CSV table of C-alpha atoms and ligand atoms in Angstrom, one decimal:
chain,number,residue,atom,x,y,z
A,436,UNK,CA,103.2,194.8,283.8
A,437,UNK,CA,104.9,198.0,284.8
A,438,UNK,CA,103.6,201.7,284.5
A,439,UNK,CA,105.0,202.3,281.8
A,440,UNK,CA,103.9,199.0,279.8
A,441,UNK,CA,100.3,200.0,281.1
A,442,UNK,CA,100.5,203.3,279.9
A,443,UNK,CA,101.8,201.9,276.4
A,444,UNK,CA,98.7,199.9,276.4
A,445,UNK,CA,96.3,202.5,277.1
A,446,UNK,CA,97.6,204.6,274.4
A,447,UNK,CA,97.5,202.1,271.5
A,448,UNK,CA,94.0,200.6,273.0
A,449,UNK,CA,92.6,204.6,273.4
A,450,UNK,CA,94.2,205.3,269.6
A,451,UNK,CA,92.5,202.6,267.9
A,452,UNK,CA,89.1,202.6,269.7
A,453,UNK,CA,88.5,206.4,270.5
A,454,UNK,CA,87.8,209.4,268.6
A,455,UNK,CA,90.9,211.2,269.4
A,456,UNK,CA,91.5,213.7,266.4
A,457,UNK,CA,90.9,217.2,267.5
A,458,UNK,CA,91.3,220.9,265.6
A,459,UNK,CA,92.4,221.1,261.9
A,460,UNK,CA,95.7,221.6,260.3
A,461,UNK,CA,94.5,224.6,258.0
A,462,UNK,CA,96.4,222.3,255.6
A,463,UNK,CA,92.6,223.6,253.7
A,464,UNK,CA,93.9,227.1,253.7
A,465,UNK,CA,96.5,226.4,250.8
A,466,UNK,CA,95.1,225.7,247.3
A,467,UNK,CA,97.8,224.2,244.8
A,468,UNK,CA,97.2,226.5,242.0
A,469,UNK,CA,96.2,223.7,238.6
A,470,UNK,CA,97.8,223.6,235.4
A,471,UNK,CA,96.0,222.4,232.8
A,472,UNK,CA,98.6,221.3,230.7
A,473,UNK,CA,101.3,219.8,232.6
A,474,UNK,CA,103.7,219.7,230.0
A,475,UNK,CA,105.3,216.4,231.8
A,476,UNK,CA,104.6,213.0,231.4
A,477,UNK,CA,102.5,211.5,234.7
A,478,UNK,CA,104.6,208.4,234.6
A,479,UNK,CA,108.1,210.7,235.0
A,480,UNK,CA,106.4,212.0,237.9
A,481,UNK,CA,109.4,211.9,240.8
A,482,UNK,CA,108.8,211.0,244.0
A,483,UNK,CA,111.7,209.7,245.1
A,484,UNK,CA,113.6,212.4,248.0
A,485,UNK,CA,116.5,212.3,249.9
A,486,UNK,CA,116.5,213.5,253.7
A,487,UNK,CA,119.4,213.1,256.3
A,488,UNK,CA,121.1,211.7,253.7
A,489,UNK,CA,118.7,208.7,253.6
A,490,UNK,CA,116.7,208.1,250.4
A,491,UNK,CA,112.6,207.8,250.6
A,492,UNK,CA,110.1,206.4,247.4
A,493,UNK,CA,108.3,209.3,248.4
A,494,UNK,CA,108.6,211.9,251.3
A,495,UNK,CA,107.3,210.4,254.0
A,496,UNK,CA,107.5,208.4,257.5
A,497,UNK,CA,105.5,207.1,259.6
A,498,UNK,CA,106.2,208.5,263.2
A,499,UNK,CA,106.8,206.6,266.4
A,500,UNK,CA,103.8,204.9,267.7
A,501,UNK,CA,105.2,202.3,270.3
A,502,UNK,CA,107.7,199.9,271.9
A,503,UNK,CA,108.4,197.9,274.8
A,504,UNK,CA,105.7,195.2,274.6
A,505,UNK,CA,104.7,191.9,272.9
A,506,UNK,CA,101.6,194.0,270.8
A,507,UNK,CA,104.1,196.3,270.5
A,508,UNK,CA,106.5,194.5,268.5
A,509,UNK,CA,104.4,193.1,266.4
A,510,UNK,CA,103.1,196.5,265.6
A,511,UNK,CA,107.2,197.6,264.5
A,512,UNK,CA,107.5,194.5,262.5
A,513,UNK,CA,104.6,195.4,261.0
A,514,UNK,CA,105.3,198.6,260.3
A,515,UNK,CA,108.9,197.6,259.2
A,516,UNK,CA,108.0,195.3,256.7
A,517,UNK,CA,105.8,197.5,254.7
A,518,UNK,CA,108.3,200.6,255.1
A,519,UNK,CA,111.3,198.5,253.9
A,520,UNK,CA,109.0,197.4,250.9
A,521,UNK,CA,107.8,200.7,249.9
A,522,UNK,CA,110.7,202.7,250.7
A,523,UNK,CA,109.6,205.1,253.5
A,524,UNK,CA,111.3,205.9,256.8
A,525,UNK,CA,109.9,205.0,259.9
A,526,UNK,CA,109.9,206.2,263.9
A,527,UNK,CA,109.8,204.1,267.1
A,528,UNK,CA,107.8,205.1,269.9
A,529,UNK,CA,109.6,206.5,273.3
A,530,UNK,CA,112.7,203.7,274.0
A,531,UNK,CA,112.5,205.1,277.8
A,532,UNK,CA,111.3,201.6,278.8
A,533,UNK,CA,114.2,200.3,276.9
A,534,UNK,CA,116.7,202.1,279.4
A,535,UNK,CA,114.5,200.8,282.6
A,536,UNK,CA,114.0,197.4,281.5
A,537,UNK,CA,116.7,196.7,279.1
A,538,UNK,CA,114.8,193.1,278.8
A,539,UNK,CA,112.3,195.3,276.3
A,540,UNK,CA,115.4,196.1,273.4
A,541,UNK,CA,113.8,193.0,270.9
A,542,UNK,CA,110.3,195.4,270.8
A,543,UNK,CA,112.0,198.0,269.1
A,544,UNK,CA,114.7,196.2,266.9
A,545,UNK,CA,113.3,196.2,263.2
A,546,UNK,CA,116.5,196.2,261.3
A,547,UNK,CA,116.7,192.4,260.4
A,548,UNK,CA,113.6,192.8,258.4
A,549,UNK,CA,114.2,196.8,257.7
A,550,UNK,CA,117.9,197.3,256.8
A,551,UNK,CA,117.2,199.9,253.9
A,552,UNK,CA,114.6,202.2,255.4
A,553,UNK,CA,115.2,205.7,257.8
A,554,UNK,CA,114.5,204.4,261.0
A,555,UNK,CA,114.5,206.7,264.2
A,556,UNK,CA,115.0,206.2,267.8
A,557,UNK,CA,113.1,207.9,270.5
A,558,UNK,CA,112.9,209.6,273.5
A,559,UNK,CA,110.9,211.9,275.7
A,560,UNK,CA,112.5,215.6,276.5
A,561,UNK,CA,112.3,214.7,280.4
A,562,UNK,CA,114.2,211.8,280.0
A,563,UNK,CA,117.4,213.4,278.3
A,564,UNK,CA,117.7,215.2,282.3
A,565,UNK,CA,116.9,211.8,283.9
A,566,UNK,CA,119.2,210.0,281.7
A,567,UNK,CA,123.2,210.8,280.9
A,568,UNK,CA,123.5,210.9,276.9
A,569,UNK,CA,125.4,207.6,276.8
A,570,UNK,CA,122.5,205.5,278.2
A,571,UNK,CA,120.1,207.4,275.7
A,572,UNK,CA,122.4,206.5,273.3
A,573,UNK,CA,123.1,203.3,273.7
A,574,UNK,CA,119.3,202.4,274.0
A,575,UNK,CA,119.3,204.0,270.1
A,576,UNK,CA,122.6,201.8,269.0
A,577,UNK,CA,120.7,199.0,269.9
A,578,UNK,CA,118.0,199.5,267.4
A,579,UNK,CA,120.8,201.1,264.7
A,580,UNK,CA,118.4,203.8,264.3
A,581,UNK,CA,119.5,206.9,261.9
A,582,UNK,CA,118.8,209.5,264.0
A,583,UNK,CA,117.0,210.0,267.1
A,584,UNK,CA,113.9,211.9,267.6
A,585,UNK,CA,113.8,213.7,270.6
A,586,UNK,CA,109.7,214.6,271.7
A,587,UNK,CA,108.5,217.6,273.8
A,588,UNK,CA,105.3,216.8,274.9
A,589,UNK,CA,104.7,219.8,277.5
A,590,UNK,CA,100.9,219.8,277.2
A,591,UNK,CA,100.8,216.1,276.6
A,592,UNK,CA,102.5,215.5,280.1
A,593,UNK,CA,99.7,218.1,282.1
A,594,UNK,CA,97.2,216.1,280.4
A,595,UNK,CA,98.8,212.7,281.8
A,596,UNK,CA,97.7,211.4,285.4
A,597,UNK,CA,101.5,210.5,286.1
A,598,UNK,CA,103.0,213.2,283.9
A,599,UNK,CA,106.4,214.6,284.9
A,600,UNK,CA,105.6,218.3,284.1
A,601,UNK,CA,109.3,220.0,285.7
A,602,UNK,CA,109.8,221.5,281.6
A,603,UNK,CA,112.9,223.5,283.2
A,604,UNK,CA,116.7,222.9,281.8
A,605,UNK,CA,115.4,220.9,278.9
A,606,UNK,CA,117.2,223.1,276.1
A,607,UNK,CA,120.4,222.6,278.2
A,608,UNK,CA,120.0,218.5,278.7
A,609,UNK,CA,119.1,218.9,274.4
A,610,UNK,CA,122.4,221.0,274.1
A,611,UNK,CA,123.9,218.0,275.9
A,612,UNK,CA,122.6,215.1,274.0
A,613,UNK,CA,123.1,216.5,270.4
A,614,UNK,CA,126.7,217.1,271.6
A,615,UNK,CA,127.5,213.3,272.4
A,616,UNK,CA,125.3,211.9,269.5
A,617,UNK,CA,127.1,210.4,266.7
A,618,UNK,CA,123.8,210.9,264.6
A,619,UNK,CA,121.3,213.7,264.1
A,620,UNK,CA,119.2,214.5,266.7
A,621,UNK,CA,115.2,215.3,265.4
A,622,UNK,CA,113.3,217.7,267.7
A,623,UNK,CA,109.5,216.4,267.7
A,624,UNK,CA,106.4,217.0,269.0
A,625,UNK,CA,103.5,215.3,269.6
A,626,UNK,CA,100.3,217.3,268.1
A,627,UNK,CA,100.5,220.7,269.6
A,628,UNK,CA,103.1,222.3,267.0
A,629,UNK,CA,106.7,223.6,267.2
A,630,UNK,CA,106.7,227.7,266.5
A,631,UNK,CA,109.4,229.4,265.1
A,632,UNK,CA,111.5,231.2,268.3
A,633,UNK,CA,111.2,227.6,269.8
A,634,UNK,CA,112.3,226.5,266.4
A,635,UNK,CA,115.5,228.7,266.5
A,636,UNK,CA,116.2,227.6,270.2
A,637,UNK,CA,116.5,223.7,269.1
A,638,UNK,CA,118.7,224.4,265.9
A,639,UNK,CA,121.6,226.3,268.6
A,640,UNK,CA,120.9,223.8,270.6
A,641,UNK,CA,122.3,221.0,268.2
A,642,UNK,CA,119.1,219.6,266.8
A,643,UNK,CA,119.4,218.5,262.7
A,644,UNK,CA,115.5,218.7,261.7
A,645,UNK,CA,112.2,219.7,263.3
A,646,UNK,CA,109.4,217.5,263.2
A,647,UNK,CA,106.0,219.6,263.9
A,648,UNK,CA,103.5,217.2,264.7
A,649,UNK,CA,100.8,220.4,265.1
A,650,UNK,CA,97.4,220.5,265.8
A,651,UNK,CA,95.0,218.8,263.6
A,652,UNK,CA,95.0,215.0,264.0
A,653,UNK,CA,96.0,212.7,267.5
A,654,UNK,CA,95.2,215.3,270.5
A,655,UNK,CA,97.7,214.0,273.0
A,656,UNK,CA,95.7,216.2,275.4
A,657,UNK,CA,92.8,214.3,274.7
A,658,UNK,CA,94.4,210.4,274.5
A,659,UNK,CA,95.9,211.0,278.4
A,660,UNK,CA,93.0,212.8,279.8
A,661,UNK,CA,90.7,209.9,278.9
A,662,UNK,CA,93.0,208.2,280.9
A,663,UNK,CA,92.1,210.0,284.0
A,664,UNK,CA,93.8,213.0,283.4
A,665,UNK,CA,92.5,216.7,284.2
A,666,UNK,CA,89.3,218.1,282.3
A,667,UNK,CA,90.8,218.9,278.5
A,668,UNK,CA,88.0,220.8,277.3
A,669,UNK,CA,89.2,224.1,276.9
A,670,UNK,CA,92.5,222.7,275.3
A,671,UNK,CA,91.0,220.4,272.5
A,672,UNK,CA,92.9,222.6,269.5
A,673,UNK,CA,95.5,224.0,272.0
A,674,UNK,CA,98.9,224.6,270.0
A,675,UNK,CA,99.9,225.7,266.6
A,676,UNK,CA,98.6,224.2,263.5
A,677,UNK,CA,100.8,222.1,261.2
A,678,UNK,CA,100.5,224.1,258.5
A,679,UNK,CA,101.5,227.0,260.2
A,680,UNK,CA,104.1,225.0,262.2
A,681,UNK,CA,105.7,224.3,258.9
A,682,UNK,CA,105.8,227.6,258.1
A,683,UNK,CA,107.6,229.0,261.1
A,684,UNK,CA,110.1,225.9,261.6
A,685,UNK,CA,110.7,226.7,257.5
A,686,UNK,CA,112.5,230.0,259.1
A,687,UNK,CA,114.5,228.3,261.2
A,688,UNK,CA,117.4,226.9,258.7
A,689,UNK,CA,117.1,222.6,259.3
A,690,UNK,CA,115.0,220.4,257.3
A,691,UNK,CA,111.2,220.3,258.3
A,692,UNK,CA,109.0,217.1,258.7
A,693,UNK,CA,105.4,218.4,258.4
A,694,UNK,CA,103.1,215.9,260.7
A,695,UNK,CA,99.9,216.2,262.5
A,696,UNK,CA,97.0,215.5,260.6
A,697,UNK,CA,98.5,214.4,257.5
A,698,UNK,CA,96.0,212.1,256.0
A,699,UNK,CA,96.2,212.4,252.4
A,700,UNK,CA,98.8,212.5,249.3
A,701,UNK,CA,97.3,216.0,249.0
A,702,UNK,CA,98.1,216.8,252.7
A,703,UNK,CA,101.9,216.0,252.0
A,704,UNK,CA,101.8,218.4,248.7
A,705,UNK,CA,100.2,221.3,250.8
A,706,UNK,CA,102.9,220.7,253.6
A,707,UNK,CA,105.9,220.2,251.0
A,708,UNK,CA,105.0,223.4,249.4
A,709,UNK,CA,105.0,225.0,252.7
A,710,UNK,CA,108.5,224.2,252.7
A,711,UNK,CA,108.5,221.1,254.5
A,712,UNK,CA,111.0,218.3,253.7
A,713,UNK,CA,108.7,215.1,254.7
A,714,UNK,CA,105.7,214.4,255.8
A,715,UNK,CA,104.7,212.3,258.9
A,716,UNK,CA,101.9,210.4,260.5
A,717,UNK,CA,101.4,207.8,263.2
A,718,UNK,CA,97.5,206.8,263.7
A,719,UNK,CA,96.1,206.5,260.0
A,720,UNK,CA,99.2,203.8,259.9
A,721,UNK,CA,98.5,202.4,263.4
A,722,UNK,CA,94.8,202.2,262.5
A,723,UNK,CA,95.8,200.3,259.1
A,724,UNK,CA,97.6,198.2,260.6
A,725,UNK,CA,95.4,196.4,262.5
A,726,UNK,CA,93.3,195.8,259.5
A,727,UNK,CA,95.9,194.8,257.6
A,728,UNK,CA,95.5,197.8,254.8
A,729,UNK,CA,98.6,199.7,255.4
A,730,UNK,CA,99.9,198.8,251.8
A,731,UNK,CA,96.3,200.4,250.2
A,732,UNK,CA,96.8,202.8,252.5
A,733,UNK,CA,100.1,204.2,251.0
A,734,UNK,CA,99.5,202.8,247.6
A,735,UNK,CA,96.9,205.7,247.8
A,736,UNK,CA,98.6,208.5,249.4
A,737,UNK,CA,101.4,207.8,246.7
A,738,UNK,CA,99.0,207.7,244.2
A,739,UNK,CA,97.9,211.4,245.3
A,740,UNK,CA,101.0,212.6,246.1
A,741,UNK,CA,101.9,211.9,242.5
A,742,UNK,CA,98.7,213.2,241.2
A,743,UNK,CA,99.3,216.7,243.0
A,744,UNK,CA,102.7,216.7,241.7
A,745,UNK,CA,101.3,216.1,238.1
A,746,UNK,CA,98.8,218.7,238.4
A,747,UNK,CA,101.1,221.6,238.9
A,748,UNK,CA,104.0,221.4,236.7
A,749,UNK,CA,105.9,219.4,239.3
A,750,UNK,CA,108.3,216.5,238.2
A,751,UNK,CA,110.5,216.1,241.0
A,752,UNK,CA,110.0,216.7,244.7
A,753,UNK,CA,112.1,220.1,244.6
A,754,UNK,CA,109.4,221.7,241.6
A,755,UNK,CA,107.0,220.9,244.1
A,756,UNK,CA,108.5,222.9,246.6
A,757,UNK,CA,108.2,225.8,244.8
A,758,UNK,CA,104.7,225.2,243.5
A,759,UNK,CA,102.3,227.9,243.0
A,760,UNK,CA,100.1,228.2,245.3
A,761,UNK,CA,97.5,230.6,247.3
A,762,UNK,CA,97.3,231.0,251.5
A,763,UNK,CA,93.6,231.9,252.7
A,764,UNK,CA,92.0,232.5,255.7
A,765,UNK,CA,93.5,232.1,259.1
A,766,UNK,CA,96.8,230.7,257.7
A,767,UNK,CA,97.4,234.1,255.9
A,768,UNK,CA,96.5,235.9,259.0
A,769,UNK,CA,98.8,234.1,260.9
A,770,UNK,CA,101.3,234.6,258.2
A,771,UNK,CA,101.1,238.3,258.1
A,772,UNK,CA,101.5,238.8,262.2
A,773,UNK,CA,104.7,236.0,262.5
A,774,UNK,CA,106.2,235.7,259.3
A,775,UNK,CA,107.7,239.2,258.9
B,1751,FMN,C1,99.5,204.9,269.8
B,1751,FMN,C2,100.5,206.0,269.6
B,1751,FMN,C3,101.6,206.1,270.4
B,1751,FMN,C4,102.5,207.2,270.3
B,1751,FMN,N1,103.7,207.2,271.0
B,1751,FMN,C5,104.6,208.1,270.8
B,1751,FMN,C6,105.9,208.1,271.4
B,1751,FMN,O1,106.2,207.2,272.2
B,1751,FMN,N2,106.8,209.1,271.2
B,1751,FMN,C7,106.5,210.1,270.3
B,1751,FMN,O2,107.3,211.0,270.1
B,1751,FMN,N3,105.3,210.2,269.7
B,1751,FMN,C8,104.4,209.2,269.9
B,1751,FMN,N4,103.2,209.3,269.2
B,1751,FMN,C9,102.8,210.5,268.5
B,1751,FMN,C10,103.0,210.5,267.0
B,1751,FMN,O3,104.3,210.2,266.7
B,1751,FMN,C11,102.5,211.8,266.4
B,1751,FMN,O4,103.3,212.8,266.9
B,1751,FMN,C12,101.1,212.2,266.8
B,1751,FMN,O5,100.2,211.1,266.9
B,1751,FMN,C13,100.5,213.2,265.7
B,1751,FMN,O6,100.4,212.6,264.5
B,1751,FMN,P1,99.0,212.0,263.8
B,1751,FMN,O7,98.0,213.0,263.9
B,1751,FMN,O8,99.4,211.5,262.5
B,1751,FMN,O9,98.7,210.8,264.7
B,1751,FMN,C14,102.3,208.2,269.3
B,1751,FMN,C15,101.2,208.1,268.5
B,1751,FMN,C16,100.3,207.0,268.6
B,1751,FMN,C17,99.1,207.0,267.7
């Protein structure tokens, strides 16, 4: 097995079996304000969204988990199956090993059994330097993924025994990539939140949505430190919570996936609200699918995605956007220093 296959291993083996959620999302700072009397019928409720031009049951993907092994695979097919059947859009973990072993390609390829669904390609920040554009790519052609998320994992990589942590030029290698790339390019990260000068710095650099992946669910800082990595006490909530994530990348003019901690149906409504385009989340559907529930799993989030929707006047997707709602606590703090 090579490094990075290990590595791969650890992290799916650490996910499943260790308690690896850290800091909250503050998604609990916005109440949806009820209606009583709906005035729509709860089986119009809408779902159904459109985003990069790809339509989605309902707005949400899961986001990349893994790659480049025979658990691996087996995990994507997994995952493929149930996204083509319910309609969502799905993310593949970092295709690095894809360009260093090019053996690895049949790990990530999910469109046989997936031909419908958004599927993204994806790569680590500190690859796009290693790499030219045309191998990164190529690696995503393979896979005829939509669009290709692109992850800046700075805290995540001081965390990681092996981590590469030489951040500089990255904005120039993204400026690069999005240049060459025939489809959109997604700035993500990983758990510690995207804020909104950042935000701004991606969307002149080329990028065609931000995906926060904020504080408040899989603690990157925690998953690579248990893996021998520095001492990650004082940095368990480090970042920027997805709820305020959303807000600031909501300022910065590109579609927004909302992801960290997003558990619920109710999670999604807060985030869409927000003025988030998607939702996203990787270990609630990496957890379900090892026990085989990842249908019930979204059967339910749709169920209270719909209910939320219901609940406050909101037929389609685009009502729910412009939901009435109320920001408390820290979240309207935080509003009223950055949002101005
Ligand atoms: C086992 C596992 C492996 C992951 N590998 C990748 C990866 O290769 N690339 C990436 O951008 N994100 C990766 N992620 C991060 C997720 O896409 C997501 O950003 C993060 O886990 C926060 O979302 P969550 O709280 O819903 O888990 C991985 C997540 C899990 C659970």
């Amino acid at each position: 097995m090579t490094k990075t296959e290990e590595r791969k291993n650890d992290h799916l083996n650490i996910c499943v079996n260790e308690n690896v959620e850290t800091g909250s999302t503050w998604l609990e700072h916005v109440k949806l304000v009820h209606y009583s009397l709906p005035e729509i019928n709860f089986n119009e409720v809408d779902t159904s969204t459109e985003f990069l031009g790809k339509k989605f049951s309902m707005p949400l993907m899961i986001t990349a988990i893994t790659g480049g092994t025979k658990r691996a695979q087996e995990i994507n097919r997994k995952i493929a199956r149930v996204a083509q059947d319910k309609g969502i859009g799905m993310g593949v973990g970092s295709q690095r090993i894809m360009i260093e072993k090019p053996g690895t390609s049949e790990t990530f390829y999910v469109r046989d059994i997936a031909p419908d669904i958004f599927l993204a390609g994806n790569i680590g920040v500190y690859q796009i330097k290693q790499y030219s554009p045309e191998q990164v790519l190529e690696a995503t052609d393979r896979i005829e993924a939509d669009a290709l998320c692109v992850h800046l994992n700075a805290a995540q990589e001081v965390f990681q025994p092996e981590g590469d942590t030489d951040f500089s030029g990255c904005l120039d290698a993204l400026s690069d990539l999005c240049k060459a790339a025939g489809i959109p390019v997604i700035a993500k990260e990983v758990g510690n939140g995207i804020n909104r000068t950042l935000a701004k710095e991606l969307v002149s650099a080329g990028v065609s949505a931000i995906d926060t992946e904020g504080v408040g669910g899989t603690s990157w800082i925690l998953v690579d430190s248990l893996r021998g990595g520095p001492d990650p006490s004082q940095f368990l909530d480090w970042g920027i919570p997805t709820a305020a994530s959303v807000m600031e990348c909501a300022a910065a003019g590109v579609p927004v996936i909302a992801s960290g901690g997003i558990r619920t149906g109710l999670d999604m409504a807060k985030a869409i609200s927000l003025g988030a385009s998607l939702a996203g989340f990787a270990l609630p559907a990496l957890k379900a699918v090892e026990e085989n529930r990842l249908i019930d799993l979204l059967d339910r989030i749709g169920f209270e995605l719909k209910t939320s929707m219901f609940l406050t006047r909101s037929r389609t997707v685009s009502d729910l956007a412009r939901a009435e709602k109320v920001i408390t606590g820290p979240l309207l703090e935080w509003a009223g220093q950055r949002m101005k």
